[in-house]
């Protein structure tokens, strides 16, 4: 029932030292240290990239496509995330960065920021129509793939609050295929990504039966070749997105673009969880829209970026101010007529469940509670689990042994030592002569 | 099985801890997501009431495969007129609490909407015990 459990975050076993830093930072308790290495529990990973950010040994990374994926297509369209623009300093305009992509083997570019503007319109329209139909309340943006997976794994009761509109990446890819190159089969669309989660959703899309994206290339992989190409690029009017779309690269950009009053925006996975806990408790009665982004400061904080998120955000804001002064450019295609709605519901994922059967799960939960009582409660991580409670659940499930806890092990050693001393005192009757 | 939590009577920032723990347990069992939401909302409301009015107390959750029974017990001032307290919008919350956006008097009616059974015992000067039952296959809307 969980569907494909593919995730793009992986481990380089040669670099992992078996420390428990990533284990403790993982928001879905998806990592355990086993045999001296950090192992990811597939069903729980939401591709948020926290482990990539926190690993002191750079042993965690996200799999993305190499530039050689372009080779199998005659028409090769780059769809860059607006975050790309913030990776380069003020010498390089959006037009020049887009021109640079054309020097690297792409035959065309279409901005995800333009897709974002259409997604903002569709989102505003959805919230308005839902309100008229009497189903107001709080709507959660579905743009961040890690946030959507967080809901699937940890807050399934909030899945019915997701705005059923596809992400700007999918919107841009569909516009390219359906409007710019209709009916062609030799067109490849490639997302230039700050995000680990987008690699996964381009293969196993959320709420869609198929993704229109053919490959995902990490910003950090394209950064150096692009930087080298930029000085030689002749500037042409290639960008079509306005400030409203470009602003999606950072927190607040999306809610400003959607323009719904009573919106809140939250970034960083820990703060996102705090908002969802409150929402689940019914605490956000006066909120209409929640922009939630897993990375610090939004997509500019993505694990596949190069530049510091806050510097990148300041640059993006400068681009927005400049764009606001210029007249809008002629559109590359005419208006609406592309359906941005999700096609299938986004299901809950059962990764955190103790057992498929509620009775069995109940027995395990009870056992875990008893085990937890007996543990020291230091959450030291030496057992390879993030907390004593998570460890107790692992033991109850049969995934760990009680003596994996060094305090429990020590208790056992002590008992054994006492027993040895006791046994030493006994004499066989033949030798027992007082 | 039973889960038990102490609820602080003077620290509003800690309110919601017990309901978060209970939500975690329900997630581990894999119960119906609607039931999780109804448990979260009603337990959080009751927890807030206990902090704001009851001066803290003890929250217990009795879990079984088909339902959860939450008992919130405080030694606060009690509710003099239960019928009035059940009305939408009625509130005795002090001004500073309302300024924080709480205490709009939605507490008990909101619990009633979400619970499959709600039982309140209150003695003025002694305290209040609120018992909330959520059936995992239920729909809420209890009649007191």
Coordinates of C-alpha atoms in Angstrom, one line a residue:
Chain A
X1 CA 0.0 0.0 0.0
X2 CA 3.0 2.3 0.2
X3 CA 3.8 2.2 -3.5
X4 CA 7.3 2.5 -4.6
X5 CA 9.6 3.4 -1.7
X6 CA 12.4 4.8 -3.8
X7 CA 14.2 7.8 -2.3
X8 CA 17.1 9.7 -3.7
X9 CA 19.1 10.2 -0.5
X10 CA 21.8 7.5 -0.3
X11 CA 24.9 6.7 1.8
X12 CA 28.5 6.5 0.8
X13 CA 29.6 3.6 3.0
X14 CA 33.3 4.5 2.7
X15 CA 32.7 7.9 4.3
X16 CA 30.2 6.9 7.0
X17 CA 31.8 6.5 10.4
X18 CA 28.7 5.2 12.1
X19 CA 28.3 8.3 14.2
X20 CA 24.6 9.0 15.0
X21 CA 24.3 12.6 13.9
X22 CA 22.0 12.0 11.0
X23 CA 20.0 9.5 13.1
X24 CA 19.1 12.1 15.6
X25 CA 18.2 14.9 13.1
X26 CA 16.0 12.7 10.9
X27 CA 12.4 14.0 11.3
X28 CA 10.8 10.6 10.6
X29 CA 13.2 8.5 12.6
X30 CA 14.2 6.8 9.3
X31 CA 17.8 6.1 10.0
X32 CA 19.5 3.5 12.2
X33 CA 23.2 2.7 12.6
X34 CA 23.6 -1.0 11.7
X35 CA 27.0 -2.7 11.4
X36 CA 28.8 0.6 11.9
X37 CA 26.9 2.3 9.0
X38 CA 23.8 4.6 8.8
X39 CA 21.1 2.6 7.1
X40 CA 17.9 4.3 5.7
X41 CA 14.5 2.7 6.3
X42 CA 13.0 3.1 2.8
X43 CA 9.4 3.4 3.9
X44 CA 10.1 6.3 6.2
X45 CA 12.5 8.5 4.2
X46 CA 10.9 11.7 2.9
X47 CA 13.9 13.0 1.0
X48 CA 14.1 16.2 3.1
X49 CA 17.9 16.2 3.0
X50 CA 18.4 16.9 6.7
X51 CA 20.9 14.0 6.9
X52 CA 22.8 15.5 3.9
X53 CA 23.0 18.8 5.7
X54 CA 24.0 17.5 9.1
X55 CA 26.5 14.6 8.2
X56 CA 29.9 15.7 9.5
X57 CA 31.6 13.3 7.1
X58 CA 29.7 14.2 3.9
X59 CA 28.7 10.6 3.7
X60 CA 25.1 11.3 2.7
X61 CA 24.2 12.5 -0.8
X62 CA 21.3 12.6 -3.2
X63 CA 21.4 10.7 -6.5
X64 CA 20.6 12.8 -9.5
X65 CA 21.1 12.4 -13.2
X66 CA 24.4 13.2 -15.0
X67 CA 24.5 15.7 -17.9
X68 CA 24.9 12.7 -20.2
X69 CA 21.1 12.0 -19.9
X70 CA 20.7 14.7 -22.6
X71 CA 22.2 12.5 -25.2
X72 CA 19.1 10.4 -25.9
X73 CA 16.9 13.3 -27.0
X74 CA 16.9 15.5 -30.2
X75 CA 15.1 18.4 -28.4
X76 CA 16.6 19.1 -24.9
X77 CA 14.7 21.6 -22.8
X78 CA 16.2 22.8 -19.5
X79 CA 13.6 23.9 -16.9
X80 CA 15.6 25.6 -14.2
X81 CA 14.3 26.2 -10.7
X82 CA 14.4 30.0 -9.9
X83 CA 16.9 29.1 -7.1
X84 CA 19.5 28.7 -9.9
X85 CA 19.5 32.5 -10.4
X86 CA 20.6 33.1 -6.9
X87 CA 23.7 30.9 -7.2
X88 CA 25.6 33.5 -9.3
X89 CA 26.5 37.1 -8.4
X90 CA 25.0 40.3 -9.8
X91 CA 27.2 40.2 -12.9
X92 CA 25.0 37.5 -14.4
X93 CA 21.4 38.3 -15.2
X94 CA 18.6 35.8 -15.5
X95 CA 18.8 36.1 -19.3
X96 CA 22.5 35.4 -19.3
X97 CA 22.1 32.4 -17.0
X98 CA 19.4 31.0 -19.3
X99 CA 21.7 31.7 -22.2
X100 CA 24.5 29.8 -20.4
X101 CA 22.3 26.7 -20.2
X102 CA 22.0 26.8 -24.0
X103 CA 25.8 26.6 -24.2
X104 CA 25.8 23.3 -22.2
X105 CA 23.9 21.2 -24.6
X106 CA 20.3 22.2 -24.1
X107 CA 18.4 23.4 -27.2
X108 CA 15.7 25.4 -25.3
X109 CA 14.9 26.7 -21.9
X110 CA 11.6 27.3 -20.1
X111 CA 11.5 28.7 -16.6
X112 CA 9.9 26.9 -13.7
X113 CA 9.2 30.3 -12.3
X114 CA 6.8 30.8 -15.2
X115 CA 5.1 27.5 -14.2
X116 CA 5.0 28.8 -10.6
X117 CA 3.0 31.8 -11.7
X118 CA 0.3 29.5 -13.2
X119 CA 0.4 27.3 -10.2
X120 CA -0.2 30.4 -8.0
X121 CA -3.2 31.3 -10.0
X122 CA -4.6 27.7 -9.9
X123 CA -4.0 27.6 -6.1
X124 CA -5.8 30.9 -5.5
X125 CA -8.7 29.7 -7.7
X126 CA -8.9 26.3 -5.8
X127 CA -9.0 28.0 -2.4
X128 CA -11.7 30.5 -3.6
X129 CA -13.9 27.8 -5.1
X130 CA -13.4 25.5 -2.1
X131 CA -14.5 28.4 0.2
X132 CA -17.6 29.0 -1.9
X133 CA -18.4 25.3 -1.8
X134 CA -18.3 25.5 2.0
X135 CA -15.1 23.5 2.5
X136 CA -12.9 26.4 3.7
X137 CA -10.3 25.8 6.3
X138 CA -6.6 25.5 6.0
X139 CA -5.1 24.5 2.7
X140 CA -1.5 23.2 2.5
X141 CA 0.7 23.9 -0.5
X142 CA 1.8 20.7 -2.4
X143 CA 4.8 22.3 -4.0
X144 CA 7.5 20.9 -1.7
X145 CA 7.9 17.1 -2.2
X146 CA 9.4 16.5 1.2
X147 CA 6.5 18.3 2.9
X148 CA 4.0 16.1 1.0
X149 CA 5.9 13.0 2.0
X150 CA 6.1 14.3 5.6
X151 CA 2.3 14.4 5.5
X152 CA 2.1 10.9 4.0
X153 CA 4.3 9.4 6.7
X154 CA 3.8 11.5 9.8
X155 CA 0.6 13.5 9.4
X156 CA -1.7 11.4 7.2
X157 CA -4.8 13.0 8.8
X158 CA -3.8 16.3 7.1
X159 CA -3.5 14.8 3.5
X160 CA -7.1 16.0 2.7
X161 CA -5.9 19.6 3.2
X162 CA -3.4 19.4 0.3
X163 CA -4.1 21.9 -2.5
X164 CA -4.7 19.5 -5.4
X165 CA -2.5 21.4 -7.8
X166 CA 0.7 20.0 -9.3
X167 CA 4.1 21.5 -8.6
X168 CA 5.7 24.3 -10.7
X169 CA 8.2 21.8 -12.0
X170 CA 5.5 19.5 -13.4
X171 CA 3.5 22.5 -14.7
X172 CA 6.6 23.8 -16.6
X173 CA 7.4 20.3 -18.0
X174 CA 3.8 19.8 -19.2
X175 CA 3.7 23.3 -20.8
X176 CA 6.9 22.4 -22.7
X177 CA 5.5 19.0 -23.9
X178 CA 1.9 20.0 -24.5
X179 CA 2.2 23.6 -25.7
X180 CA 5.7 24.3 -27.0
X181 CA 6.4 20.9 -28.6
X182 CA 3.0 19.2 -29.0
X183 CA 2.9 15.7 -30.4
X184 CA 6.7 15.3 -30.5
X185 CA 8.3 12.2 -29.0
X186 CA 11.9 13.3 -29.2
X187 CA 11.6 16.0 -26.5
X188 CA 13.5 15.6 -23.2
X189 CA 12.7 17.9 -20.3
X190 CA 15.3 18.4 -17.6
X191 CA 14.8 20.0 -14.2
X192 CA 17.8 22.0 -12.9
X193 CA 17.2 21.2 -9.2
X194 CA 18.1 22.5 -5.8
X195 CA 16.1 19.6 -4.3
X196 CA 16.8 16.0 -3.6
X197 CA 13.1 15.1 -3.4
X198 CA 12.4 16.3 -7.0
X199 CA 14.7 13.5 -8.2
X200 CA 12.3 11.0 -6.6
X201 CA 9.1 12.6 -7.7
X202 CA 10.2 12.8 -11.3
X203 CA 10.2 9.0 -11.2
X204 CA 7.4 8.3 -8.7
X205 CA 5.2 11.4 -8.9
X206 CA 2.9 12.5 -6.2
X207 CA -0.8 12.8 -7.2
X208 CA 0.0 12.2 -10.9
X209 CA 0.1 9.0 -12.9
X210 CA 3.2 10.1 -14.8
X211 CA 5.8 12.8 -14.6
X212 CA 6.6 14.9 -17.6
X213 CA 10.1 15.4 -16.4
X214 CA 12.8 13.2 -18.1
X215 CA 15.7 13.9 -15.9
X216 CA 16.8 15.9 -12.9
X217 CA 20.2 17.6 -12.8
X218 CA 21.6 18.9 -9.6
X219 CA 22.5 22.6 -9.5
X220 CA 25.8 21.7 -7.9
X221 CA 26.7 19.4 -10.8
X222 CA 25.9 22.1 -13.4
X223 CA 27.4 25.0 -11.4
X224 CA 31.0 24.8 -12.6
X225 CA 30.4 24.3 -16.3
X226 CA 27.7 27.0 -16.2
X227 CA 30.0 29.4 -14.4
X228 CA 32.7 28.8 -17.0
X229 CA 30.2 29.4 -19.8
X230 CA 28.6 32.6 -18.5
X231 CA 31.3 35.2 -19.4
X232 CA 31.1 34.2 -23.1
X233 CA 27.3 34.3 -23.3
X234 CA 25.6 36.9 -25.5
X235 CA 22.6 38.3 -23.6
X236 CA 19.2 37.7 -25.2
X237 CA 15.7 38.1 -23.9
X238 CA 15.1 34.5 -22.8
X239 CA 13.4 34.9 -19.5
X240 CA 9.6 35.2 -19.4
X241 CA 8.8 34.9 -15.7
X242 CA 8.0 37.9 -13.5
X243 CA 9.0 38.7 -9.9
X244 CA 5.9 36.7 -8.8
X245 CA 7.3 33.5 -10.1
X246 CA 11.0 34.0 -9.3
X247 CA 10.1 34.7 -5.6
X248 CA 9.1 31.0 -5.2
X249 CA 12.8 30.3 -4.7
X250 CA 12.5 31.5 -1.1
X251 CA 10.1 31.4 1.7
X252 CA 7.1 33.8 1.5
X253 CA 7.4 33.9 -2.3
X254 CA 4.7 31.4 -2.9
X255 CA 2.2 32.8 -0.4
X256 CA 2.7 36.3 -1.9
X257 CA 2.1 35.0 -5.4
X258 CA -1.0 33.1 -4.3
X259 CA -2.2 36.3 -2.6
X260 CA -4.6 34.7 -0.2
X261 CA -5.1 36.7 2.9
X262 CA -4.5 34.9 6.2
X263 CA -1.6 32.8 4.8
X264 CA 1.4 31.6 6.8
X265 CA 4.7 30.5 5.5
X266 CA 7.1 28.2 7.3
X267 CA 10.5 26.8 6.3
X268 CA 12.9 24.3 7.9
X269 CA 11.6 20.8 8.6
X270 CA 11.5 21.2 12.4
X271 CA 9.4 24.3 12.2
X272 CA 7.2 22.7 9.5
X273 CA 6.5 19.8 11.9
X274 CA 5.6 22.4 14.7
X275 CA 3.0 24.0 12.4
X276 CA 1.5 20.7 11.4
X277 CA 1.3 19.5 15.0
X278 CA -0.6 22.7 15.8
X279 CA -2.8 22.4 12.7
X280 CA -3.7 18.8 13.6
X281 CA -4.6 20.0 17.1
X282 CA -7.1 22.4 15.5
X283 CA -5.1 25.4 16.6
X284 CA -5.0 27.3 13.2
X285 CA -8.6 28.1 12.8
X286 CA -7.9 31.5 11.3
X287 CA -5.4 30.4 8.7
X288 CA -6.4 29.8 5.0
X289 CA -3.2 28.8 3.3
X290 CA 0.0 27.3 4.6
X291 CA 3.2 27.5 2.5
X292 CA 5.5 24.9 4.0
X293 CA 9.0 24.3 2.7
X294 CA 11.3 21.7 4.2
X295 CA 14.6 23.5 3.6
X296 CA 15.8 26.5 5.6
X297 CA 14.7 29.8 3.9
X298 CA 13.0 27.7 1.3
X299 CA 14.3 26.1 -2.0
X300 CA 17.4 28.3 -1.8
X301 CA 18.4 26.1 1.2
X302 CA 18.1 22.9 -0.9
X303 CA 20.8 20.3 -0.4
X304 CA 21.8 20.3 -4.1
X305 CA 22.7 24.1 -4.1
X306 CA 26.1 25.7 -3.9
X307 CA 25.5 29.2 -2.5
X308 CA 24.6 30.0 1.1
X309 CA 20.8 30.1 1.3
X310 CA 20.6 33.6 2.7
X311 CA 23.0 35.1 0.2
X312 CA 21.0 33.4 -2.6
X313 CA 17.8 34.8 -1.2
X314 CA 19.1 38.3 -1.1
X315 CA 20.2 38.0 -4.8
X316 CA 16.8 36.6 -5.8
X317 CA 15.1 39.5 -4.1
X318 CA 17.3 41.9 -6.0
X319 CA 16.2 40.1 -9.2
X320 CA 12.6 40.5 -8.2
X321 CA 12.9 44.3 -7.6
X322 CA 14.6 44.7 -11.0
X323 CA 11.9 42.6 -12.8
X324 CA 9.1 44.6 -11.2
X325 CA 10.4 47.7 -12.9
X326 CA 10.5 46.2 -16.4
X327 CA 7.5 45.7 -18.7
X328 CA 6.4 42.1 -18.9
X329 CA 7.7 40.2 -22.0
X330 CA 5.5 38.6 -24.6
X331 CA 4.3 35.2 -23.5
X332 CA 5.7 32.1 -25.2
X333 CA 2.3 30.5 -25.3
X334 CA -1.2 31.6 -24.8
X335 CA -2.9 31.7 -21.3
X336 CA -4.6 28.8 -19.5
X337 CA -5.8 25.7 -21.3
X338 CA -3.4 23.4 -19.4
X339 CA -4.9 21.4 -16.6
X340 CA -2.8 21.8 -13.5
X341 CA -4.9 19.7 -11.2
X342 CA -3.7 16.5 -9.5
X343 CA -4.9 13.3 -11.1
X344 CA -4.9 10.8 -8.2
X345 CA -5.1 11.2 -4.5
X346 CA -1.9 11.3 -2.4
X347 CA -2.1 8.2 -0.1
X348 CA -0.9 7.8 3.4
X349 CA 2.3 5.8 3.9
X350 CA 2.5 3.2 6.7
X351 CA 6.2 3.5 7.4
X352 CA 5.7 4.4 11.1
X353 CA 3.2 1.7 11.9
X354 CA 4.5 -1.1 14.2
X355 CA 2.6 -3.9 12.4
X356 CA 0.0 -4.1 9.6
X357 CA -2.5 -5.5 12.0
X358 CA -3.9 -3.2 14.7
X359 CA -4.0 -6.0 17.3
X360 CA -0.4 -7.0 16.7
X361 CA 0.6 -3.3 16.7
X362 CA -1.2 -2.9 20.0
X363 CA 0.8 -5.7 21.6
X364 CA 4.1 -4.3 20.3
X365 CA 3.2 -0.8 21.5
X366 CA 2.5 -2.1 25.0
X367 CA 5.7 -4.1 25.0
X368 CA 7.6 -1.0 23.7
X369 CA 6.1 1.1 26.5
X370 CA 7.4 -1.5 29.1
X371 CA 10.8 -1.6 27.5
X372 CA 11.0 2.2 27.4
X373 CA 10.3 2.4 31.1
X374 CA 13.4 0.2 31.7
X375 CA 15.7 2.3 29.6
X376 CA 17.9 5.2 30.9
X377 CA 16.1 7.8 28.8
X378 CA 19.4 9.5 27.8
X379 CA 18.7 9.3 24.1
X380 CA 22.4 8.7 23.7
X381 CA 22.1 7.0 20.3
X382 CA 24.7 4.3 21.0
X383 CA 22.2 1.7 20.1
X384 CA 21.9 3.2 16.6
X385 CA 18.3 4.5 17.2
X386 CA 17.4 8.2 17.6
X387 CA 15.7 8.0 21.0
X388 CA 15.2 5.4 23.8
X389 CA 11.5 5.3 22.7
X390 CA 12.4 4.6 19.1
X391 CA 14.8 1.9 20.3
X392 CA 12.1 0.4 22.5
X393 CA 9.8 0.2 19.4
X394 CA 12.6 -1.4 17.4
X395 CA 13.0 -4.1 20.1
X396 CA 9.3 -4.7 20.2
X397 CA 9.2 -5.1 16.4
X398 CA 12.1 -7.5 16.6
X399 CA 14.4 -5.2 14.7
X400 CA 16.9 -4.7 17.6
X401 CA 18.0 -6.6 20.7
X402 CA 17.7 -5.2 24.2
X403 CA 21.4 -5.6 24.7
X404 CA 22.1 -3.2 21.9
X405 CA 21.6 -0.6 24.6
X406 CA 25.0 -0.2 26.3
X407 CA 23.4 0.4 29.7
X408 CA 21.4 -2.8 29.4
X409 CA 24.5 -4.6 28.3
X410 CA 26.4 -3.3 31.3
X411 CA 23.6 -4.4 33.6
X412 CA 23.9 -7.9 32.1
X413 CA 27.7 -8.0 32.4
X414 CA 27.4 -6.9 36.1
X415 CA 24.8 -9.7 36.8
X416 CA 27.1 -12.2 35.2
X417 CA 30.1 -11.0 37.2
X418 CA 28.1 -11.2 40.4
X419 CA 27.1 -14.7 39.5
X420 CA 30.7 -15.7 38.8
X421 CA 31.8 -14.4 42.2
X422 CA 28.9 -16.3 43.9
X423 CA 29.8 -19.5 42.0
X424 CA 33.5 -19.1 43.0
X425 CA 32.5 -19.4 46.7
X426 CA 31.0 -22.8 46.2
X427 CA 33.2 -25.9 46.8
X428 CA 32.4 -29.3 45.5
X429 CA 31.6 -31.6 48.5
X430 CA 34.8 -33.6 48.1
X431 CA 36.9 -30.4 48.6
X432 CA 34.7 -28.8 51.2
X433 CA 36.6 -29.7 54.4
X434 CA 36.0 -26.6 56.5
Chain B
X1 CA -2.7 -0.2 27.6
X2 CA -2.5 3.1 29.5
X3 CA -0.5 6.2 28.8
X4 CA -0.2 8.8 31.6
X5 CA 1.0 12.4 31.5
X6 CA 1.3 15.2 34.0
X7 CA 0.0 18.5 32.6
X8 CA 1.6 21.7 33.9
X9 CA -0.7 24.3 35.4
X10 CA 1.3 27.4 34.7
X11 CA 3.3 26.9 31.5
X12 CA 1.1 27.4 28.4
X13 CA 4.1 26.6 26.1
X14 CA 4.0 23.0 27.3
X15 CA 0.4 22.5 26.5
X16 CA -0.1 20.1 23.7
X17 CA 2.8 17.8 24.7
X18 CA 0.5 15.1 26.0
X19 CA -1.7 15.1 22.8
X20 CA 1.4 15.0 20.6
X21 CA 2.5 11.8 22.5
X22 CA -0.9 10.3 22.1
X23 CA -0.9 11.1 18.4
X24 CA 2.4 9.4 18.1
X25 CA 1.1 6.2 19.7
X26 CA -2.0 6.2 17.4
X27 CA 0.2 6.6 14.4
X28 CA 2.2 3.5 15.5
X29 CA -1.0 1.6 15.7
X30 CA -2.1 2.8 12.2
X31 CA -5.6 3.8 13.3
X32 CA -8.0 5.7 11.0
X33 CA -6.6 9.2 10.2
X34 CA -9.9 10.9 10.9
X35 CA -9.9 9.3 14.4
X36 CA -6.4 10.6 15.0
X37 CA -7.5 14.1 14.0
X38 CA -10.5 14.0 16.3
X39 CA -8.4 12.7 19.2
X40 CA -5.8 15.4 18.6
X41 CA -8.4 18.2 18.5
X42 CA -10.4 17.1 21.5
X43 CA -7.4 16.2 23.7
X44 CA -5.7 19.5 22.9
X45 CA -8.8 21.5 23.8
X46 CA -9.1 19.6 27.1
X47 CA -5.4 20.0 27.8
X48 CA -5.7 23.8 27.2
X49 CA -8.7 23.9 29.5
X50 CA -6.7 22.1 32.2
X51 CA -3.8 24.6 31.9
X52 CA -6.0 27.8 31.7
X53 CA -8.8 26.9 34.2
X54 CA -7.8 23.8 36.1
X55 CA -4.3 24.6 37.2
X56 CA -2.9 21.5 35.6
X57 CA -3.5 17.9 36.4
X58 CA -3.2 14.3 35.1
X59 CA -4.1 13.1 31.6
X60 CA -4.5 9.4 31.0
X61 CA -5.2 7.7 27.7
X62 CA -6.6 4.1 27.8
X63 CA -5.9 2.6 24.4
X64 CA -7.5 -0.5 22.9
X65 CA -7.6 -1.7 19.3
X66 CA -11.0 -0.1 18.6
X67 CA -11.1 3.1 20.7
X68 CA -9.2 5.5 23.0
X69 CA -10.6 6.8 26.3
X70 CA -9.0 10.0 27.5
X71 CA -9.4 11.2 31.0
X72 CA -8.3 14.7 32.1
X73 CA -8.5 15.3 35.8
X74 CA -7.7 18.5 37.6
X75 CA -8.1 19.9 41.1
X76 CA -9.2 23.3 39.9
X77 CA -12.2 25.5 40.8
X78 CA -14.7 23.3 39.0
X79 CA -17.5 24.4 36.5
X80 CA -20.5 26.0 38.3
X81 CA -22.9 25.8 35.3
X82 CA -22.1 23.0 33.0
X83 CA -24.9 23.8 30.6
X84 CA -23.6 27.4 30.1
X85 CA -20.0 26.1 29.6
X86 CA -21.2 23.9 26.8
X87 CA -22.6 26.8 24.8
X88 CA -20.6 28.1 21.8
X89 CA -18.8 31.3 22.6
X90 CA -19.3 31.3 26.4
X91 CA -16.0 31.9 28.1
X92 CA -14.6 32.6 31.6
X93 CA -11.0 32.8 30.4
X94 CA -9.0 35.7 31.7
X95 CA -8.2 38.6 29.4
X96 CA -4.5 37.7 29.0
X97 CA -5.4 34.3 27.7
X98 CA -7.8 35.7 25.2
X99 CA -5.1 38.1 24.0
X100 CA -3.1 35.0 23.1
X101 CA -5.9 33.9 20.9
X102 CA -7.2 31.2 23.3
X103 CA -10.2 31.1 25.5
X104 CA -12.8 32.1 22.9
X105 CA -15.1 29.6 24.6
X106 CA -14.9 27.0 21.9
X107 CA -13.4 24.4 24.1
X108 CA -16.2 22.1 25.3
X109 CA -18.5 22.3 22.3
X110 CA -15.5 21.6 20.1
X111 CA -14.7 18.5 22.1
X112 CA -18.3 17.4 21.8
X113 CA -18.2 17.7 18.1
X114 CA -15.1 15.5 17.8
X115 CA -15.8 12.9 20.5
X116 CA -18.0 9.9 20.2
X117 CA -18.7 10.2 23.9
X118 CA -18.1 13.1 26.3
X119 CA -18.6 12.9 30.0
X120 CA -17.9 15.8 32.4
X121 CA -18.0 15.5 36.2
X122 CA -17.3 18.7 38.1
X123 CA -17.5 19.7 41.7
X124 CA -17.1 23.4 42.5
X125 CA -14.0 23.9 44.6
X126 CA -12.8 20.4 44.1
X127 CA -12.1 19.9 40.5
X128 CA -13.2 18.6 37.1
X129 CA -12.9 15.2 35.3
X130 CA -13.4 15.2 31.6
X131 CA -13.7 11.8 29.9
X132 CA -13.5 11.7 26.1
X133 CA -14.1 8.6 24.1
X134 CA -13.1 8.3 20.4
X135 CA -14.2 5.2 18.5
X136 CA -11.7 4.5 15.7
X137 CA -14.6 3.7 13.4
X138 CA -16.8 6.5 14.8
X139 CA -17.6 9.9 13.4
X140 CA -17.8 12.2 16.5
X141 CA -20.7 14.4 17.5
X142 CA -21.4 12.9 20.9
X143 CA -24.6 13.7 22.8
X144 CA -23.8 14.5 26.4

